[in-house]
Coordinates of C-alpha atoms (C1' of nucleotides) in Angstrom, one line a residue:
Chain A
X1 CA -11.7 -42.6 62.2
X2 CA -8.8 -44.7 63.3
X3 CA -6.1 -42.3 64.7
X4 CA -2.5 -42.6 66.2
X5 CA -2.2 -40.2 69.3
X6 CA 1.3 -41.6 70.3
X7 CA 4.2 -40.1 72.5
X8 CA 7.8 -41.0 72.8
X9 CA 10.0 -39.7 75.8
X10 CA 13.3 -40.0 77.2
X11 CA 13.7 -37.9 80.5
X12 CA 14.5 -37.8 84.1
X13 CA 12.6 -38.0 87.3
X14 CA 12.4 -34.8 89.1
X15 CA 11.1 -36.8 92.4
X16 CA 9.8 -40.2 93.6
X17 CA 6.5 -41.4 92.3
X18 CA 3.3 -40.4 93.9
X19 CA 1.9 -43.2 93.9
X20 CA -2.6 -43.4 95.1
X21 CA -3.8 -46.7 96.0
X22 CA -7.7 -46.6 94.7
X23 CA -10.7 -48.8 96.4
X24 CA -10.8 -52.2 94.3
X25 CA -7.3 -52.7 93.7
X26 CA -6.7 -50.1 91.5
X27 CA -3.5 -48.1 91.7
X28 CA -2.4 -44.9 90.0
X29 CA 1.2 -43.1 89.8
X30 CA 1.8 -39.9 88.9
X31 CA 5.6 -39.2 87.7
X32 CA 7.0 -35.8 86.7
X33 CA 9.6 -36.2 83.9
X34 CA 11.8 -33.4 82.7
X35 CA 13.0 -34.1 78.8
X36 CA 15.6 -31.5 78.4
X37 CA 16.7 -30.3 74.9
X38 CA 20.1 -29.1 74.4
X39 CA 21.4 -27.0 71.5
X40 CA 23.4 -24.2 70.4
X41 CA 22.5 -20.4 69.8
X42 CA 23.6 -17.8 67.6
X43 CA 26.3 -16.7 70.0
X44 CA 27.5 -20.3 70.4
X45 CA 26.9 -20.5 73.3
X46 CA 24.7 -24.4 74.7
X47 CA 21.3 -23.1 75.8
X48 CA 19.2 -26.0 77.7
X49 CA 15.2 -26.2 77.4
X50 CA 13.6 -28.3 79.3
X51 CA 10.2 -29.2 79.1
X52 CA 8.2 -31.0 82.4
X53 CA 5.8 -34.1 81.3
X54 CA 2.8 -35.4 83.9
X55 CA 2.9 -38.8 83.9
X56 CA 0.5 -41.3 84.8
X57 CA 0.3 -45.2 85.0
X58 CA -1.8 -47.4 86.1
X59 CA -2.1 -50.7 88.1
X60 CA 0.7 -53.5 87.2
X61 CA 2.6 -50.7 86.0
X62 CA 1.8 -48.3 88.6
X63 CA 3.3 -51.0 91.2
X64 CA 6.4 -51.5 89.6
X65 CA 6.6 -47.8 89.1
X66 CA 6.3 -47.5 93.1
X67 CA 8.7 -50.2 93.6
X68 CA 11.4 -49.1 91.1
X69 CA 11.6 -45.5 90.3
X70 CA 13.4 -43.2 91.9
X71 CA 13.8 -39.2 91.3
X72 CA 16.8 -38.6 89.1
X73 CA 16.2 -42.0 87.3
X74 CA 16.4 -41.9 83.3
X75 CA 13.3 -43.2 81.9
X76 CA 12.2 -44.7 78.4
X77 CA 8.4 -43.5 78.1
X78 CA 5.9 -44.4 75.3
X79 CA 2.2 -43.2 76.0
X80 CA -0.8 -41.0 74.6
X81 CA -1.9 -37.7 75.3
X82 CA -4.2 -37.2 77.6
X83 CA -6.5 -34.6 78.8
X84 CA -8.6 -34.5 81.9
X85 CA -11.2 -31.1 81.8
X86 CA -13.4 -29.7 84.8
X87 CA -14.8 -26.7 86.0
X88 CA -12.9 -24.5 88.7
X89 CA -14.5 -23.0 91.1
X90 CA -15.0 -19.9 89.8
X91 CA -17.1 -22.3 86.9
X92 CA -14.1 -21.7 84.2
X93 CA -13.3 -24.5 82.1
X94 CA -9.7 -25.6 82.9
X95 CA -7.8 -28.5 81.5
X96 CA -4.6 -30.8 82.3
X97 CA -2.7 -32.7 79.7
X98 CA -1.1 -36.0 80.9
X99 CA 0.5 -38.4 79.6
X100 CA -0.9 -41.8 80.2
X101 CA 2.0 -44.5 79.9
X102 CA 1.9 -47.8 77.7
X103 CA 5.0 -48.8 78.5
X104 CA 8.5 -47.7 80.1
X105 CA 11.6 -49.1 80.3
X106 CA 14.9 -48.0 83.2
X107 CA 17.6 -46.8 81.2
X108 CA 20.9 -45.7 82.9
X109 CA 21.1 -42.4 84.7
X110 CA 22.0 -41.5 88.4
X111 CA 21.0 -39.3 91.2
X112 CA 23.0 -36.6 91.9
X113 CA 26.7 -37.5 93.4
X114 CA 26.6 -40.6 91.6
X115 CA 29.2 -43.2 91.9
X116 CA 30.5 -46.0 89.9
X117 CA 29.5 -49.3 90.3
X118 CA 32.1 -51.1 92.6
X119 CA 32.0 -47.8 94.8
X120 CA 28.8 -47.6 95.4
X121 CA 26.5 -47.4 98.8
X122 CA 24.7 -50.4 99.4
X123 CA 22.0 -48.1 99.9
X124 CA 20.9 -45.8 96.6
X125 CA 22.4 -48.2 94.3
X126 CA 18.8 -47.6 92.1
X127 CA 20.4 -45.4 89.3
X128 CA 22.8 -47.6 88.1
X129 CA 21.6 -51.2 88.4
X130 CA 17.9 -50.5 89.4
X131 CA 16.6 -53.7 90.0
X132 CA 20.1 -55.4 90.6
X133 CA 19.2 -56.4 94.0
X134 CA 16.1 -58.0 93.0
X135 CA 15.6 -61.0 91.8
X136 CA 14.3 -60.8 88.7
X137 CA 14.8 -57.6 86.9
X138 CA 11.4 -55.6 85.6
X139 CA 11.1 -55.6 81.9
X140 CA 8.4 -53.4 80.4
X141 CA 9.2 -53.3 76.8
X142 CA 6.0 -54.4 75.7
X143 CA 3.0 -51.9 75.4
X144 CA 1.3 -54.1 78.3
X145 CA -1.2 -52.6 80.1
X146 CA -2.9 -55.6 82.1
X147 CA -2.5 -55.2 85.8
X148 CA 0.0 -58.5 86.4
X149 CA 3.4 -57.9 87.5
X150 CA 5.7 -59.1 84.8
X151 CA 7.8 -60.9 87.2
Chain B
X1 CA 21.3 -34.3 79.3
X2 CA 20.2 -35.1 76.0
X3 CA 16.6 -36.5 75.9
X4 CA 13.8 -37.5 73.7
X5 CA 10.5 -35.3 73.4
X6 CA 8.3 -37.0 70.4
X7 CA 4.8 -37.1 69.6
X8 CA 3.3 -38.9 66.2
X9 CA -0.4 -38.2 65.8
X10 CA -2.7 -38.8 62.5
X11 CA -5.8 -37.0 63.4
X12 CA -8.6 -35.0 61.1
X13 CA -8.5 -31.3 61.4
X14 CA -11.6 -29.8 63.5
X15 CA -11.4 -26.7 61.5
X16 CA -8.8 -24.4 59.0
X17 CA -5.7 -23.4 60.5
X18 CA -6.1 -20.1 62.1
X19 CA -2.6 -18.7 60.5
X20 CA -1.4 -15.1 62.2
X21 CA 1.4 -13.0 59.6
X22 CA 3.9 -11.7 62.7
X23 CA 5.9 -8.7 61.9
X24 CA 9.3 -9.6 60.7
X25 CA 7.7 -12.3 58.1
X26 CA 7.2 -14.6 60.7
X27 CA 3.8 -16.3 60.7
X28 CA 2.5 -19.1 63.2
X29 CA -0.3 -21.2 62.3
X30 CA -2.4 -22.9 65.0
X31 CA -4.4 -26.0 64.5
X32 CA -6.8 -28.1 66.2
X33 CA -6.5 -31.8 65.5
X34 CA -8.5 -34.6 66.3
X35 CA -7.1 -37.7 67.6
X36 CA -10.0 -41.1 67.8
X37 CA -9.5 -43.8 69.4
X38 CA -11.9 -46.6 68.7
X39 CA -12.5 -49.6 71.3
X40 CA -15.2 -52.2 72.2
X41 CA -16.0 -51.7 76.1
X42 CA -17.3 -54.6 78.4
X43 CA -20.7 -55.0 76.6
X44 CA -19.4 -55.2 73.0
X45 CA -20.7 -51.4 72.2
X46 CA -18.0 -49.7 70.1
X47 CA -16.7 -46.6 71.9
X48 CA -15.0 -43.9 70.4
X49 CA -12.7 -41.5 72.3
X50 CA -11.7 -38.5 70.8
X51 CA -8.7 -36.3 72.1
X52 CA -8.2 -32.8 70.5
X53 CA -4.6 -31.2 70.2
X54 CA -3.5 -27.9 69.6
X55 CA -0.8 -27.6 67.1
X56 CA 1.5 -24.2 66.3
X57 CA 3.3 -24.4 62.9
X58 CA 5.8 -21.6 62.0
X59 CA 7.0 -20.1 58.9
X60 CA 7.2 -22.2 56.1
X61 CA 4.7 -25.1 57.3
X62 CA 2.5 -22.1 58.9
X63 CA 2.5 -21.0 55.4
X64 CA 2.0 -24.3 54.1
X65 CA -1.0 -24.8 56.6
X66 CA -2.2 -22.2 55.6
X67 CA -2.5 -22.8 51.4
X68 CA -3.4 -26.1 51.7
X69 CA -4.8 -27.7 54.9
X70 CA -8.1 -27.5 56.0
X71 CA -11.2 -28.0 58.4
X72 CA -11.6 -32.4 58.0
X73 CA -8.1 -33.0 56.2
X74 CA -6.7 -35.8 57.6
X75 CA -3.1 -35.5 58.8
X76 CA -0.2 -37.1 60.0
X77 CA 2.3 -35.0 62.8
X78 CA 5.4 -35.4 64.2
X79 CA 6.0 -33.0 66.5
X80 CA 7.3 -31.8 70.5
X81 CA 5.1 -31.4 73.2
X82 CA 5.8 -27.5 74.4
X83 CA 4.4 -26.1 77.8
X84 CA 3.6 -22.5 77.9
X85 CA 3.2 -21.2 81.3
X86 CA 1.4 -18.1 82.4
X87 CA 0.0 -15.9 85.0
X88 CA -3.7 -15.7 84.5
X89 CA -5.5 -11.8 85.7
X90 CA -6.0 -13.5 89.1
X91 CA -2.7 -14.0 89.8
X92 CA -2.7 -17.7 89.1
X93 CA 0.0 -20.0 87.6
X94 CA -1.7 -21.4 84.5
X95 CA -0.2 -23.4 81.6
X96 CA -1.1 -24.6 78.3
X97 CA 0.0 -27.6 76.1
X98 CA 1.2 -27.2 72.9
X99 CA 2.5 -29.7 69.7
X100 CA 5.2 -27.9 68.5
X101 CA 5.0 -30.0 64.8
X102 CA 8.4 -30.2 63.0
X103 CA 7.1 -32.2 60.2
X104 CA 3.6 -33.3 58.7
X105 CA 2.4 -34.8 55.7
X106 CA -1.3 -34.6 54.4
X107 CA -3.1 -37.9 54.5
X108 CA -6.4 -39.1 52.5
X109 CA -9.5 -38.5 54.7
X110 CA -12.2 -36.0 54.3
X111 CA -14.7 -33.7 56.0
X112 CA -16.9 -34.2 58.7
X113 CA -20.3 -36.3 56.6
X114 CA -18.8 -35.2 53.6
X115 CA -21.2 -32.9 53.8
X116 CA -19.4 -29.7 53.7
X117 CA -17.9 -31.1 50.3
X118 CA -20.2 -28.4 48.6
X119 CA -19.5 -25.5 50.8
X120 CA -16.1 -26.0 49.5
X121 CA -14.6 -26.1 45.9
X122 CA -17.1 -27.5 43.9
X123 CA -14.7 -29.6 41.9
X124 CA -12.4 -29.5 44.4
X125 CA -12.2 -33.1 46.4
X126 CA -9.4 -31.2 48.3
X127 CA -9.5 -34.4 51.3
X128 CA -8.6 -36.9 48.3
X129 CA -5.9 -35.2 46.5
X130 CA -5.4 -32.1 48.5
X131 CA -2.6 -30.4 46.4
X132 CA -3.8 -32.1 43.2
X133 CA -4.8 -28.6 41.7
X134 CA -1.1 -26.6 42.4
X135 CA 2.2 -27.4 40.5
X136 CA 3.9 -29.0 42.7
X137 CA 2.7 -30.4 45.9
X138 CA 3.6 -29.8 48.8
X139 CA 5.5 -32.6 50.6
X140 CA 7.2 -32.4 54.1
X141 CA 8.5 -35.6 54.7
X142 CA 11.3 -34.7 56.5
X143 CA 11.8 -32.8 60.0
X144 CA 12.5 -29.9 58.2
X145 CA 12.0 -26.7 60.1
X146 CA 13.7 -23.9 57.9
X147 CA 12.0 -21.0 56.6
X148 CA 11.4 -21.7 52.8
X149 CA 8.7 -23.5 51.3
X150 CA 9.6 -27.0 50.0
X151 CA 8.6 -26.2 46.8
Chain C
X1 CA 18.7 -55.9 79.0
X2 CA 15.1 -54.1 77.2
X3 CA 15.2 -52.5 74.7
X4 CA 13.3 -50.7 72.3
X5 CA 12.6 -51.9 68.0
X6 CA 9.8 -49.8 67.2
X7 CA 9.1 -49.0 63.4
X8 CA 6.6 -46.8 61.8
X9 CA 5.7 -46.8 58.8
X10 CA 2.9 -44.6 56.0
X11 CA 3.1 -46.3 52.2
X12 CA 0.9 -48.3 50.0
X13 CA 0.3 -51.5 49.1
X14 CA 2.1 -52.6 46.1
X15 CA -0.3 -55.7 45.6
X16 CA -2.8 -57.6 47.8
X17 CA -1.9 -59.5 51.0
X18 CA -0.5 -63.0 50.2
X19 CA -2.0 -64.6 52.9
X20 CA -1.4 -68.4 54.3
X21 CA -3.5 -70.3 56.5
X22 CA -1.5 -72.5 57.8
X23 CA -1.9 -75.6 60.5
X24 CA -3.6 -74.9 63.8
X25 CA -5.8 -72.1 63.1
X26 CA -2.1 -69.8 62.5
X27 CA -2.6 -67.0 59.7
X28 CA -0.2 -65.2 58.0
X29 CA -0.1 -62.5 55.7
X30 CA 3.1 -61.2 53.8
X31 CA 2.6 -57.5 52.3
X32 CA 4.5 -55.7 50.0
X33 CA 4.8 -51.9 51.3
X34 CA 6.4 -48.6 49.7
X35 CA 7.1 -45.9 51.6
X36 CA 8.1 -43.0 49.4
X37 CA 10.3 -39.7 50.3
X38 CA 10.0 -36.8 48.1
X39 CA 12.9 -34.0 48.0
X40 CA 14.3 -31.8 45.8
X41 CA 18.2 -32.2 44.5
X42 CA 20.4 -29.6 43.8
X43 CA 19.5 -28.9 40.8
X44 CA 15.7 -28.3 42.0
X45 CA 13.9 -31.3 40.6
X46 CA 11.5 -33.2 42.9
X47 CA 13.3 -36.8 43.2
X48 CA 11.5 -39.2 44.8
X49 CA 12.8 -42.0 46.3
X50 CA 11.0 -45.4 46.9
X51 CA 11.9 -47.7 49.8
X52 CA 10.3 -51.3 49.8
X53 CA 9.4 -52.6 53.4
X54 CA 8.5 -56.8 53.5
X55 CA 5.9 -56.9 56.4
X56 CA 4.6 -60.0 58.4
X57 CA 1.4 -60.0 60.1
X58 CA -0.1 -63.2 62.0
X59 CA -3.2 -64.8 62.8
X60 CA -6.3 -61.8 63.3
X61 CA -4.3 -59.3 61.9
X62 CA -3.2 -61.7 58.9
X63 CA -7.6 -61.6 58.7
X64 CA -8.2 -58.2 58.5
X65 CA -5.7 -57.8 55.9
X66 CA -7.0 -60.6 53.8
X67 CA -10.5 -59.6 54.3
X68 CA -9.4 -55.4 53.4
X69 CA -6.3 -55.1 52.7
X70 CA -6.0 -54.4 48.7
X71 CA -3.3 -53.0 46.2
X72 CA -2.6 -49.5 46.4
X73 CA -3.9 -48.7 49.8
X74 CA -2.4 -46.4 52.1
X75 CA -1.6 -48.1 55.4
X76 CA -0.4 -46.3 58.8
X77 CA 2.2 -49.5 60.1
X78 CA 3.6 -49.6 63.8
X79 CA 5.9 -52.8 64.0
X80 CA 9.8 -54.1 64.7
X81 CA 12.6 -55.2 62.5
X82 CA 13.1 -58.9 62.8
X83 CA 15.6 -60.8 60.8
X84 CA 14.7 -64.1 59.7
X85 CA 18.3 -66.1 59.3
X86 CA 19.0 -69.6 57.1
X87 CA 21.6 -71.5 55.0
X88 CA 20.6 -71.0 51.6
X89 CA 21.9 -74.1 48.6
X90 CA 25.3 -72.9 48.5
X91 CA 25.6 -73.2 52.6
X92 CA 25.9 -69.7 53.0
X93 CA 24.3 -67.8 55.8
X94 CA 21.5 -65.7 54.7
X95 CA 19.3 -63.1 55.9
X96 CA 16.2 -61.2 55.2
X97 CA 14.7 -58.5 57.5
X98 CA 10.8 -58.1 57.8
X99 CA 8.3 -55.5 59.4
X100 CA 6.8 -57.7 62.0
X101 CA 3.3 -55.5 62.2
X102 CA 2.4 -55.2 65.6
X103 CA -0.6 -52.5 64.7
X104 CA -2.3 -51.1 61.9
X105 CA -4.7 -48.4 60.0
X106 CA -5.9 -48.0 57.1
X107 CA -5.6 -44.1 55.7
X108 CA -7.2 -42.6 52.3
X109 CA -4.7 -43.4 49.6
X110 CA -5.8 -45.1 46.2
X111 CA -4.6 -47.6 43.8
X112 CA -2.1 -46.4 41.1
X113 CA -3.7 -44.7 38.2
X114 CA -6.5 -43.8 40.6
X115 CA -9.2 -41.2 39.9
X116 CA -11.0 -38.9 41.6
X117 CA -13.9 -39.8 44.1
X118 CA -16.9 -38.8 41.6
X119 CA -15.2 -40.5 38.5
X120 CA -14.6 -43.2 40.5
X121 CA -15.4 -47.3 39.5
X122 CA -18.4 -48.3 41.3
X123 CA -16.2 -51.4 42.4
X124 CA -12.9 -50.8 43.6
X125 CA -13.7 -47.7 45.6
X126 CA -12.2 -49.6 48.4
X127 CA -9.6 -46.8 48.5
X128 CA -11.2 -43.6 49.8
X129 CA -13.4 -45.4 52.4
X130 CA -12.1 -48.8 52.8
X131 CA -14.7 -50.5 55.0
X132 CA -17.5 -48.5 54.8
X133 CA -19.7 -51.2 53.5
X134 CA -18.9 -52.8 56.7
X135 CA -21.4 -53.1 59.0
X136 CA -18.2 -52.1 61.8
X137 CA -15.0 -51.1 60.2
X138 CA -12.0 -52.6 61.3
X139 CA -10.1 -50.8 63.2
X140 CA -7.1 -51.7 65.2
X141 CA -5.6 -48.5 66.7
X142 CA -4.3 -50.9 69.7
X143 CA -0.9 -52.8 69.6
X144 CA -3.1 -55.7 69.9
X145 CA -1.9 -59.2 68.8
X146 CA -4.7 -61.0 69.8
X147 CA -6.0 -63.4 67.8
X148 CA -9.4 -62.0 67.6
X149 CA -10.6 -60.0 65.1
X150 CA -11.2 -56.4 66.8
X151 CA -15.3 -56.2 65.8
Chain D
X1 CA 3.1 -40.1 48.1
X2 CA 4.6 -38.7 51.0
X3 CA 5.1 -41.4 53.3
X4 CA 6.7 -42.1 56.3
X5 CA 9.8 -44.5 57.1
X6 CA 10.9 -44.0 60.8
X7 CA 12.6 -46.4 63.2
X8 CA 13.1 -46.1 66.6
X9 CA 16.0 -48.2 68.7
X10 CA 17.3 -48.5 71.9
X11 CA 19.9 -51.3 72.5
X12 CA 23.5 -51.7 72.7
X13 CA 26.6 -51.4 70.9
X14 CA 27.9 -54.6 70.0
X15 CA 31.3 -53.4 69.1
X16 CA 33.2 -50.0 68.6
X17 CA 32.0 -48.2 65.4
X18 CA 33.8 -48.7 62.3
X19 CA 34.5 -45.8 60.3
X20 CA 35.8 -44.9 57.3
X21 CA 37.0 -41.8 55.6
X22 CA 36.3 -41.4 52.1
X23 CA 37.6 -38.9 49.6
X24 CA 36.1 -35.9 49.4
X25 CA 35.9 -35.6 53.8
X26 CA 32.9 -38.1 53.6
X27 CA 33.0 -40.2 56.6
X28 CA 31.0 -43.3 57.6
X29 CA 30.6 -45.3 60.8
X30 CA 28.8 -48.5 60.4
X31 CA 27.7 -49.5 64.0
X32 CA 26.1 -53.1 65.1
X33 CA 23.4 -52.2 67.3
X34 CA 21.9 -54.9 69.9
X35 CA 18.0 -54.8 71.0
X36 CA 17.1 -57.4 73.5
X37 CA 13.6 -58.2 74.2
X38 CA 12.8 -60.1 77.4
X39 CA 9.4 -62.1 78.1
X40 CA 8.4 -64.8 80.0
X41 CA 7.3 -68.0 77.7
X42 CA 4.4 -70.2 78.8
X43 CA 6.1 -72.2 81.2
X44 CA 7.1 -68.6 83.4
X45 CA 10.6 -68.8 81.7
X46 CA 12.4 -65.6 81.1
X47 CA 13.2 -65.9 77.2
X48 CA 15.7 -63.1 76.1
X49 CA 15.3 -62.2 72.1
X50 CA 18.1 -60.0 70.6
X51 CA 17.8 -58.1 67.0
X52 CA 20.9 -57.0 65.6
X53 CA 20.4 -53.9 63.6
X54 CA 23.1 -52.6 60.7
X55 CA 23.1 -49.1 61.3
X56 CA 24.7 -46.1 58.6
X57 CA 25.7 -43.1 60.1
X58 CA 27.7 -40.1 57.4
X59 CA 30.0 -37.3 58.3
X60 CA 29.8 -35.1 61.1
X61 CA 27.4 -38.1 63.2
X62 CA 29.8 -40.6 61.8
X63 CA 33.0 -38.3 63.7
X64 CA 31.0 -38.0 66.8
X65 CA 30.3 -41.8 66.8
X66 CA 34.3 -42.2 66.1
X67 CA 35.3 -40.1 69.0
X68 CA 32.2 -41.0 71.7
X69 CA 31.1 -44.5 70.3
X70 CA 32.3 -48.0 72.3
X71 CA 31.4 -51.4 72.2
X72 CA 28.5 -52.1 74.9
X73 CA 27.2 -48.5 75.4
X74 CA 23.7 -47.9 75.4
X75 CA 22.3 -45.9 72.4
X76 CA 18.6 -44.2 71.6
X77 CA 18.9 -44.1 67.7
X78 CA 16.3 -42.6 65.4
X79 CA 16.7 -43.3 61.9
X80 CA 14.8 -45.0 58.7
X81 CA 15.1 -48.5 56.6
X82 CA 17.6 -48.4 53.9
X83 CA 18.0 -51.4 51.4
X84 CA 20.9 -51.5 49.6
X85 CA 20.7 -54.1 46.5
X86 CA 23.5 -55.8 44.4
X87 CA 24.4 -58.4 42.3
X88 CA 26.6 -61.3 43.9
X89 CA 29.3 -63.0 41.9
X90 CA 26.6 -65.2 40.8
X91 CA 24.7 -62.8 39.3
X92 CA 21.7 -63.1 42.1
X93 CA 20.3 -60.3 43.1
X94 CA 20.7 -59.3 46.8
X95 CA 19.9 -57.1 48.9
X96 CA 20.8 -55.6 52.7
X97 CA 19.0 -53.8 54.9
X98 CA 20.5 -51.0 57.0
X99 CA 18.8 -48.4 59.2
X100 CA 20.1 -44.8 58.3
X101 CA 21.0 -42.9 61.3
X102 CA 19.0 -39.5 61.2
X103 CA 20.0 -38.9 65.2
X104 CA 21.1 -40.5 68.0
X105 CA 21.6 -40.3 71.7
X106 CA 24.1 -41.9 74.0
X107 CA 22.5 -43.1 76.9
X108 CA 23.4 -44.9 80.3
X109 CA 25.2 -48.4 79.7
X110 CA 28.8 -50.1 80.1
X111 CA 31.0 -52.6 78.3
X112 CA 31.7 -55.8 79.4
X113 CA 32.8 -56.7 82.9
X114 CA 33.9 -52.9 82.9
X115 CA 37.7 -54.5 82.1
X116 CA 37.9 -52.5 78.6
X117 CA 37.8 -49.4 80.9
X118 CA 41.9 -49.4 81.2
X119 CA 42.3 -49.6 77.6
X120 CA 40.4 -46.3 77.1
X121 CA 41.0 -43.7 79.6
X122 CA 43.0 -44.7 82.8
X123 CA 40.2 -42.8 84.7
X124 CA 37.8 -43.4 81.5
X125 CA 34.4 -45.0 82.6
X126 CA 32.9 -44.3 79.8
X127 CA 30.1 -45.8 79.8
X128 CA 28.4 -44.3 82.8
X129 CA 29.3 -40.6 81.6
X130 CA 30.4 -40.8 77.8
X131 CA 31.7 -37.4 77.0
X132 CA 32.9 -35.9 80.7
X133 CA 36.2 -35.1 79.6
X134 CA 35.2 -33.4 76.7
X135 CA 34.6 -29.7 77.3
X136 CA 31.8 -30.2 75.7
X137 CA 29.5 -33.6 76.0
X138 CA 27.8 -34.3 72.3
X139 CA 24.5 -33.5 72.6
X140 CA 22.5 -34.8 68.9
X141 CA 19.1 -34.4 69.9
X142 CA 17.6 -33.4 67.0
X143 CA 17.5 -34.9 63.7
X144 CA 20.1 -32.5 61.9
X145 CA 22.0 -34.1 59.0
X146 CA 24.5 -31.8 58.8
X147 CA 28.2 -32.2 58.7
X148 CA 29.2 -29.9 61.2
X149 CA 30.0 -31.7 64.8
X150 CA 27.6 -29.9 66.7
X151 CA 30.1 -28.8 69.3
Chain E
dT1 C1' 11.5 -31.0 90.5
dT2 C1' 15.5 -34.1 86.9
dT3 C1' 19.8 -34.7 84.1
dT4 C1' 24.7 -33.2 81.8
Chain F
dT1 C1' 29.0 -59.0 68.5
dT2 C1' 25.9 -56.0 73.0
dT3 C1' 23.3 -55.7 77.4
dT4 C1' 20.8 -57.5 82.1

DNA sequence: TTTT
DNA sequence: TTTT
């Protein structure tokens, strides 16, 4: 039967993509995204949770990933879950849950130290205006998966 | 910082919730839901790819769960995706996804071949009208997570 | 700068598609659908409150709903707002928002006034397994917006 | 039926919120959200689309979107489709469409040109870090409906 | 490991 | 009316 197996994320890059390029053009990033929930508890006091997501992408958007992100960046996610199963080697089941990406879009965010935008080094300027320096910005927000750069 | 941590799934439950009564009347219900996706590869064969997820429910949806859903109801989720983490008797890290669900609402769909039909109320249809039978039926349209049943 | 529209959407049908073929091999299909939410007021009586959503598919989608798409029908919906703008008689700027259907799946549901599975009409069981007749049922669990019909 | 009526938004502030207090210490903001999609057209043309989205938000969201909320910062808004229907003076029946505001998120983003910054805070930037001067920065991550600020 |  |  037809299902929806859909995820929605809005997090931050703990570190740089890793990014694998595969025999026959294929290319495959991994990205570690930290959502962090942020509430109250009964003392008052702001308690923070944050949860670590495995992301993966593929190809066109695996390249831009490698290109683009940055750790510390803040990242618009929408994907399915994922799970890859093997055997260890003591022959136990094990399983990884990932999150294959669909499509991502930069939001703001900043590394740590952050500046504003007329102060800031030429270099590390990522966080702010990403893909200022380039000539045309990436733009994601479509559930694209082929392998073309969209720019 | 504030982030975003969503999953949406409509799936068919691979069997009844396995509900445990906590001391304290807390109760947790844990659910295995099946996700399909359904594609036509290269050669025009239809493939169907089927991801399972665990789900935990608490209190008042565990006990909701636990009345009315069962093994081949179909079922929308909206849920968080929660990491427990582990040390395994070796010593080893180990972690397990969860869907934490905050809200679900019980969908058409029916049992595996129908075929289990019989082993199950003989009049009862539950995958058609699943709460058809009680007063009021259950509904949990909304992100509730308190403790009292809706109804 | 990208953004994100993203709508989802679980109602029925409140008639048949009214589909259009229109020059150039375009299709479209309007459809009426009602998303209800069900809570209780003050007072403890179930309320339930009815929302209307006007959505627009196009070309194979526009198909699939002609060809299974009926009245009463429960229909999983992932989409964006769009606002169509004009100058009605009167010269006064109008507006009316639609669902611009980007996905779809059918769920269970029936028709109004439905029955159970065993009472049910011999025609018009469309409801509790839509395209089961079909010698592939449709299924388009892919934001696809190709024009081809997916089997 | 239990349905489902959800919309997700990320997009931009196309002016400060406007609020009113009612009687009673009812409060609502009405906000005029921006979200911009950008894709090339068939001749390799960057072609930017922009959908501006009425948005509803009551009491204790409505104070927080009063005190945080300026024109051109960047929101994450999850909410559902609201029509509201009326007669005009001539006796037509209309309708508008607004998206009630369940949660929201401020994210990254900045106002025009940055020059609005003096008229806020002499030191107030805003945009890149909404709530720094608050003791505590407004955190809204989950879809509470309650009038308490949660802060 | 991120971010505020 | 926003944003890049």
């Amino acid at each position: 039967m037809a299902g929806v197996n859909k995820v929605i994320l809005i997090g931050n890059l703990g570190a740089d993509p890793e990014v694998k390029h595969l025999e026959g053009d294929k290319v495959v990033a991994n990205i570690s995204l930290a959502t962090t929930e942020s509430y109250k508890d009964k003392s008052g006091n702001r308690v923070d949770n944050t949860e670590w997501h495995d992301l993966e992408l593929w190809d066109g958007q695996a390249r831009i990933a490698e290109q683009y992100l940055k750790k510390g960046m803040q990242l618009y996610v929408e994907g399915k879950i994922k799970t890859d199963t093997w055997q260890d080697e003591q022959g136990n089941n094990r399983k990884k849950v990932r999150i294959r990406v669909l499509s991502f879009t930069m939001l703001g965010g900043r590394p740590e130290g952050g500046s504003t935008a007329s102060e800031q080094q030429p270099s590390g300027n990522y966080a702010n205006k990403p893909a200022m320096n380039s000539p045309n910005p990436p733009v994601m927000e479509s559930a694209s998966t082929d392998d073309d750069l969209p720019f």
